């Protein structure tokens, strides 16, 4: 049995049926069953402000088709057949093709006291009753409208590449020899919730002590649609109590797992588009396609891992001569492609 999503207008005259609410890039068509519009938009303000005459929603792409009367009927798919059986004799099937250059659904996590829809990029199906045909200025009443949010997601490629690797050699005051740090990962892409092992090698030739190792993951959100607004938030900060004495070494694998569950209170954190009453995860890394303008994508999301060695000297001056050794690695987070 297929799961069917349903939304009815306030006056009961329109009912919108969907066979699913997740759509992958340009591979799937959006199949549902009633005068209908599919819009991709960037929301950067509250609905309450829209009522005051201030519109904080910018349409990125929109397509509309007339269903009744004389609506064009698409070639019926198995999804259509399921929905038509559910909706009954007065149902009108339709289909939209989502262009492959549109952004994926991304929402910015609201704060504890924020109300209304979250800011971000969303896709919405809207069916409505109009009094006139092809009148863009007609004001449609809310009771004559049924809306349902869908989600466009991007899956990880089937083939992953070699993981990143970086190294650094740092000298210190009052020490004639340096500390060597090398970090590497097995692959260039990890799935949400997957443990990420990081191979770390330390060679301490200095007269100082590596007191601890700290690994953090930063998410950078670049809002490119309406302004050059770019900010970074830490989604993981983990300390390991490993010490490396002077003339000592360390060669081991440390594992981290960045999760949304540890970041529920961070306002403005980028998340994969959330459907009502469903949980989500940290936003997937934005994979830029060749020839697609960044501005069309609305929000760009990237991650980086920081490996930090906290180094301090001995004796009374240890605290005054302390320093850090820092290395960065890129990180790609995505969803695995489900089996057919």
Coordinates of N, CA and C in Angstrom, one line a residue, residues 20-28 30 32 38-40 61 97-107 121-124 149-155 271-275 284 286-287 289 292 296-297 335:
X20 N 4.0 11.3 -2.6 CA 5.2 11.4 -1.8 C 5.6 12.9 -1.7
X21 N 6.5 13.2 -0.8 CA 6.9 14.6 -0.5 C 8.4 14.8 -0.7
X22 N 9.1 13.8 -1.0 CA 10.6 14.0 -1.3 C 10.8 13.8 -2.7
X23 N 11.6 14.7 -3.4 CA 11.9 14.6 -4.8 C 13.4 14.8 -5.0
X24 N 13.9 14.0 -5.9 CA 15.4 13.9 -6.0 C 15.8 14.6 -7.3
X25 N 16.5 15.8 -7.2 CA 17.0 16.5 -8.3 C 16.0 16.5 -9.5
X26 N 16.4 16.1 -10.7 CA 15.5 16.2 -11.9 C 15.0 14.8 -12.3
X27 N 15.3 13.8 -11.5 CA 15.0 12.4 -11.9 C 13.5 12.2 -11.8
X28 N 12.9 12.7 -10.7 CA 11.5 12.4 -10.5 C 10.6 13.5 -11.0
X30 N 6.8 15.4 -10.2 CA 6.0 15.6 -9.1 C 4.5 15.3 -9.5
X32 N 0.7 14.5 -8.7 CA -0.4 14.6 -7.7 C -1.7 14.9 -8.4
X38 N 3.3 25.1 -8.7 CA 4.5 24.6 -8.0 C 5.5 25.7 -8.0
X39 N 6.0 26.1 -6.8 CA 6.9 27.2 -6.7 C 8.1 26.9 -5.8
X40 N 9.3 27.3 -6.2 CA 10.5 27.2 -5.4 C 10.8 28.7 -5.0
X61 N 11.6 30.2 -8.8 CA 11.1 29.5 -10.0 C 9.6 29.2 -9.7
X97 N 7.6 19.0 -13.9 CA 9.0 18.6 -14.0 C 9.9 19.6 -13.3
X98 N 10.6 19.2 -12.3 CA 11.5 20.1 -11.5 C 12.8 20.3 -12.3
X99 N 13.2 21.5 -12.7 CA 14.5 21.7 -13.4 C 15.6 21.3 -12.5
X100 N 16.7 20.7 -13.1 CA 17.8 20.2 -12.4 C 18.7 21.3 -11.9
X101 N 18.5 22.6 -12.2 CA 19.4 23.7 -11.8 C 18.8 24.4 -10.5
X102 N 17.7 23.9 -10.0 CA 17.1 24.5 -8.8 C 17.8 24.0 -7.5
X103 N 17.8 24.8 -6.5 CA 18.4 24.4 -5.2 C 17.7 23.3 -4.5
X104 N 18.4 22.6 -3.6 CA 17.7 21.7 -2.8 C 17.0 22.4 -1.6
X105 N 16.1 21.7 -1.0 CA 15.4 22.3 0.2 C 16.3 22.5 1.4
X106 N 16.5 23.7 1.9 CA 17.3 24.0 3.0 C 16.5 25.0 3.9
X107 N 16.5 24.7 5.2 CA 15.9 25.6 6.2 C 16.9 26.0 7.2
X121 N 15.1 27.8 1.7 CA 14.6 27.5 0.4 C 13.6 26.4 0.5
X122 N 12.3 26.6 0.0 CA 11.3 25.5 0.1 C 10.6 25.4 -1.3
X123 N 9.9 24.3 -1.4 CA 9.1 24.0 -2.6 C 7.7 23.8 -2.1
X124 N 6.7 24.4 -2.7 CA 5.3 24.3 -2.3 C 4.4 24.1 -3.4
X149 N 3.8 21.5 1.4 CA 5.3 21.6 1.1 C 5.8 20.3 0.7
X150 N 6.6 20.3 -0.3 CA 7.4 19.1 -0.7 C 8.9 19.4 -0.5
X151 N 9.7 18.4 -0.8 CA 11.1 18.6 -0.5 C 12.0 18.1 -1.7
X152 N 13.0 18.9 -2.1 CA 13.9 18.4 -3.1 C 15.2 18.1 -2.4
X153 N 15.7 16.9 -2.6 CA 16.9 16.5 -1.9 C 17.9 16.0 -3.0
X154 N 19.2 15.9 -2.5 CA 20.2 15.4 -3.4 C 21.0 14.3 -2.7
X155 N 21.1 13.2 -3.5 CA 21.8 12.0 -2.9 C 23.3 12.0 -3.3
X271 N 19.7 23.4 7.9 CA 19.2 22.0 8.0 C 18.7 21.6 6.6
X272 N 18.6 20.3 6.3 CA 17.9 19.8 5.2 C 16.4 20.2 5.4
X273 N 15.7 20.5 4.3 CA 14.3 21.0 4.4 C 13.5 20.1 5.2
X274 N 12.7 20.7 6.1 CA 12.0 19.9 7.1 C 10.5 19.9 6.7
X275 N 9.9 18.7 6.7 CA 8.5 18.6 6.5 C 7.8 18.6 7.8
X284 N 22.8 19.1 4.0 CA 23.8 18.4 3.2 C 24.7 19.4 2.5
X286 N 26.4 21.4 -0.3 CA 26.0 21.9 -1.6 C 27.0 21.4 -2.6
X287 N 26.5 20.6 -3.6 CA 27.4 20.2 -4.7 C 27.1 21.1 -5.9
X289 N 27.0 22.3 -9.6 CA 27.1 21.7 -10.9 C 27.7 22.7 -11.8
X292 N 26.0 26.1 -13.5 CA 24.9 26.6 -12.7 C 25.3 27.8 -11.9
X296 N 21.4 31.3 -8.1 CA 20.1 30.5 -8.3 C 20.0 29.5 -7.1
X297 N 21.1 29.1 -6.5 CA 21.0 28.1 -5.5 C 20.5 28.6 -4.2
X335 N 23.2 12.4 1.9 CA 22.4 11.2 2.1 C 22.8 10.1 1.2

